[in-house]
Coordinates of C-alpha atoms in Angstrom, one line a residue:
Chain A
D156 CA 82.3 93.1 123.3
I157 CA 82.6 94.8 120.0
Q158 CA 84.5 92.8 117.4
M159 CA 86.3 94.4 114.5
T160 CA 86.9 92.5 111.2
Q161 CA 89.2 93.8 108.5
S162 CA 89.4 92.8 104.9
P163 CA 91.5 91.7 103.2
S164 CA 94.1 90.3 105.5
T165 CA 96.8 90.8 102.9
L166 CA 96.8 93.1 99.9
S167 CA 99.4 93.1 97.1
A168 CA 99.7 96.4 95.2
Y169 CA 102.0 98.4 93.0
V170 CA 103.4 101.8 93.8
G171 CA 100.8 104.3 92.5
D172 CA 97.8 102.1 93.0
R173 CA 94.7 103.2 94.8
V174 CA 94.2 100.9 97.8
T175 CA 91.1 100.4 100.0
I176 CA 90.9 98.5 103.3
T177 CA 87.6 97.7 104.9
C178 CA 86.8 97.4 108.6
R179 CA 83.4 96.1 109.9
A180 CA 82.2 96.4 113.5
S181 CA 79.9 93.8 115.1
Q182 CA 77.6 96.6 116.2
S183 CA 77.2 100.3 115.5
I184 CA 80.1 102.4 116.7
S185 CA 78.9 105.7 115.3
N186 CA 82.2 107.2 114.0
W187 CA 84.4 106.2 116.9
L188 CA 87.0 104.6 114.7
A189 CA 90.7 105.1 114.2
W190 CA 93.3 103.8 111.7
Y191 CA 96.9 103.0 112.5
Q192 CA 100.0 102.1 110.4
Q193 CA 102.6 99.8 111.8
K194 CA 106.0 98.9 110.3
P195 CA 108.0 95.9 111.5
G196 CA 109.7 96.5 114.9
K197 CA 108.0 99.9 115.2
A198 CA 105.2 101.3 117.3
P199 CA 101.8 101.9 115.5
K200 CA 101.2 105.4 114.2
L201 CA 97.9 107.1 114.2
L202 CA 96.6 108.0 110.8
I203 CA 92.9 108.7 111.0
Y204 CA 90.6 109.4 114.0
K205 CA 86.9 109.7 114.4
A206 CA 86.5 107.8 111.1
F207 CA 87.7 110.5 108.7
N208 CA 89.9 113.0 110.5
L209 CA 93.5 113.1 109.3
E210 CA 96.0 113.2 112.1
S211 CA 98.5 116.1 112.0
G212 CA 101.4 115.3 109.7
V213 CA 99.8 112.4 107.9
P214 CA 99.9 112.8 104.1
S215 CA 96.7 113.7 102.4
R216 CA 96.8 110.6 100.2
F217 CA 95.3 108.8 103.2
S218 CA 91.6 109.2 103.8
G219 CA 88.9 107.5 105.9
S220 CA 85.2 107.1 105.5
G221 CA 82.2 105.3 106.9
S222 CA 80.0 105.3 110.0
G223 CA 77.9 102.8 111.9
T224 CA 79.4 99.4 111.2
E225 CA 81.3 99.8 107.9
F226 CA 84.5 101.9 107.4
T227 CA 87.2 102.2 104.8
L228 CA 90.8 103.4 104.7
T229 CA 91.9 104.6 101.2
I230 CA 95.4 105.3 100.1
R231 CA 95.0 107.4 96.9
S232 CA 98.4 106.7 95.3
L233 CA 100.5 104.1 97.1
Q234 CA 104.0 105.2 97.9
P235 CA 107.0 103.0 98.8
D236 CA 106.8 104.2 102.4
D237 CA 103.2 103.0 102.7
F238 CA 104.0 99.2 102.6
A239 CA 103.1 98.3 106.2
T240 CA 100.3 96.7 108.3
Y241 CA 97.2 98.7 108.9
Y242 CA 94.8 98.3 111.9
C243 CA 91.4 99.7 112.6
Q244 CA 90.3 100.4 116.2
Q245 CA 87.0 101.1 117.7
Y246 CA 86.6 103.3 120.8
N247 CA 82.9 103.5 121.1
T248 CA 82.9 100.9 123.9
Y249 CA 86.3 100.5 125.4
W250 CA 88.8 99.7 122.7
T251 CA 89.2 96.9 120.2
F252 CA 91.6 96.4 117.2
G253 CA 90.9 94.7 113.9
Q254 CA 93.2 91.8 113.0
G255 CA 95.3 93.9 110.6
T256 CA 95.8 94.2 106.9
K257 CA 99.3 93.8 105.5
V258 CA 100.0 95.8 102.4
E259 CA 102.7 94.2 100.3
I260 CA 104.6 95.2 97.2
K261 CA 103.3 93.4 94.0
Chain B
Q155 CA 111.2 115.4 124.4
V156 CA 107.7 114.0 124.1
Q157 CA 108.0 110.3 124.6
L158 CA 106.9 107.1 126.3
V159 CA 109.5 104.6 127.4
E160 CA 108.6 101.1 128.6
S161 CA 110.7 98.9 130.8
G162 CA 110.5 95.8 133.0
G163 CA 110.1 93.1 130.5
G164 CA 112.0 89.8 130.5
V165 CA 111.7 86.1 130.7
V166 CA 109.5 84.7 133.4
Q167 CA 108.2 81.2 134.3
P168 CA 104.5 80.4 134.0
G169 CA 102.6 81.4 137.2
R170 CA 105.1 84.1 138.2
S171 CA 104.7 87.9 138.3
L172 CA 106.2 90.9 136.5
R173 CA 105.7 94.6 136.7
L174 CA 106.1 96.8 133.7
S175 CA 106.7 100.6 133.8
C176 CA 106.1 103.3 131.2
A177 CA 107.9 106.6 131.8
A178 CA 106.3 109.6 130.2
S179 CA 108.0 112.9 129.4
G180 CA 107.4 116.1 127.5
F181 CA 103.6 116.3 128.0
S182 CA 101.1 116.7 130.8
F183 CA 100.9 113.1 131.8
S184 CA 98.2 113.7 134.5
T185 CA 95.7 114.9 132.0
Y186 CA 95.6 111.8 129.8
A187 CA 94.1 108.4 130.0
M188 CA 96.8 105.7 129.5
H189 CA 96.7 102.2 128.0
W190 CA 98.6 99.0 127.7
V191 CA 98.5 97.2 124.4
R192 CA 100.2 94.0 123.6
Q193 CA 101.4 92.3 120.4
A194 CA 102.3 88.6 120.4
P195 CA 105.1 87.6 118.0
G196 CA 103.9 87.8 114.4
K197 CA 100.4 88.7 115.6
G198 CA 98.1 91.8 115.7
L199 CA 97.5 94.4 118.3
E200 CA 95.5 93.5 121.4
W201 CA 94.2 96.2 123.8
V202 CA 95.0 95.1 127.4
A203 CA 94.0 97.8 129.9
V204 CA 93.1 101.5 130.5
I205 CA 93.4 103.8 133.4
W206 CA 91.7 107.2 133.5
F207 CA 93.8 110.4 133.9
D208 CA 93.2 110.5 137.6
G209 CA 93.2 106.8 138.2
S210 CA 89.5 106.8 139.1
R211 CA 88.5 104.3 136.5
K212 CA 90.2 101.2 135.1
H213 CA 89.1 98.5 132.6
F214 CA 90.7 95.3 131.4
A215 CA 90.4 93.0 128.5
D216 CA 88.7 89.7 129.4
S217 CA 91.9 87.8 128.6
V218 CA 93.8 89.5 131.6
K219 CA 90.9 90.4 134.0
G220 CA 91.7 89.2 137.5
R221 CA 95.4 88.7 136.8
F222 CA 96.6 92.1 135.7
T223 CA 96.3 95.4 137.4
I224 CA 97.0 98.9 136.0
S225 CA 98.1 101.9 138.1
R226 CA 99.8 105.3 137.7
D227 CA 101.9 107.7 139.6
N228 CA 101.1 111.2 138.3
A229 CA 103.7 112.9 140.5
N230 CA 106.4 110.9 138.7
N231 CA 104.8 110.6 135.3
T232 CA 104.8 106.8 135.3
L233 CA 102.3 104.1 134.3
Y234 CA 102.5 100.6 135.6
L235 CA 101.2 97.1 134.6
Q236 CA 101.3 94.5 137.3
M237 CA 101.0 91.1 135.7
N238 CA 100.3 88.1 138.0
G239 CA 99.7 84.5 137.1
L240 CA 101.5 84.8 133.8
R241 CA 100.7 82.3 131.1
A242 CA 102.5 81.3 127.9
E243 CA 99.8 83.2 125.9
D244 CA 100.8 86.4 127.6
T245 CA 104.1 86.3 125.7
A246 CA 104.2 89.6 123.7
V247 CA 105.6 93.0 123.3
Y248 CA 103.8 95.3 125.7
L249 CA 103.3 98.9 124.6
C250 CA 102.0 101.8 126.5
A251 CA 99.9 104.4 124.7
R252 CA 98.3 107.7 125.3
G253 CA 94.7 108.7 124.6
S254 CA 91.2 109.1 125.9
E255 CA 89.9 108.1 122.4
A256 CA 92.3 107.3 119.7
F257 CA 95.9 106.6 120.7
D258 CA 98.1 109.5 119.5
M259 CA 101.4 108.5 121.2
W260 CA 103.0 105.1 121.7
G261 CA 106.1 103.8 123.3
Q262 CA 108.4 101.3 121.6
G263 CA 107.4 98.4 123.8
T264 CA 109.0 95.9 126.2
M265 CA 109.2 92.2 125.5
V266 CA 107.7 89.7 128.0
S267 CA 108.4 86.0 127.4
V268 CA 106.6 83.4 129.6
S269 CA 108.4 80.1 129.4
S270 CA 109.6 77.3 131.7

């Protein structure tokens, strides 16, 4: 099974900060990686698919990069609505989620 | 309206069974692979099971293999999860999701609590 490891687990930041979350796969997954945002009590929302493709309607301050085993999600200028938990997910071989990164207000 | 709506959750004793449903509307259900994902209280997302668009293929997480089954009724746009031999560690919100690759649509979830 492919394991996904996110870092950090928690991130404290100010509005306007540039934020980067890293996701590492236990083996190469090419670019079969998605990023989701989840707010408390809500369903996850797809942000990025196939490593760097922005889902329709998602603000352009979100971007994804990487391939193989290392990936990043970057939020260019953190907005109040962005404080949430973010998950990566591989879909190279079935599906696996990372453990999540909570982005908190500093 | 394009949506997924789960139902069937509740409180159940260890070892008992429960069947969850996910009603789809507003899109061509029979052309999408469908999934169940769960989230234990205060924890992250765990993928549970997938069924291909035509029901021809199914796959399960190791944590539920042999206990859970997934099925679908394309005529009635409904996805199911039959959960047998429930354990305390199966306590979670169960969400259905759409997608052959990334999951672009999710339901709001139904809570399953396994407790004596």
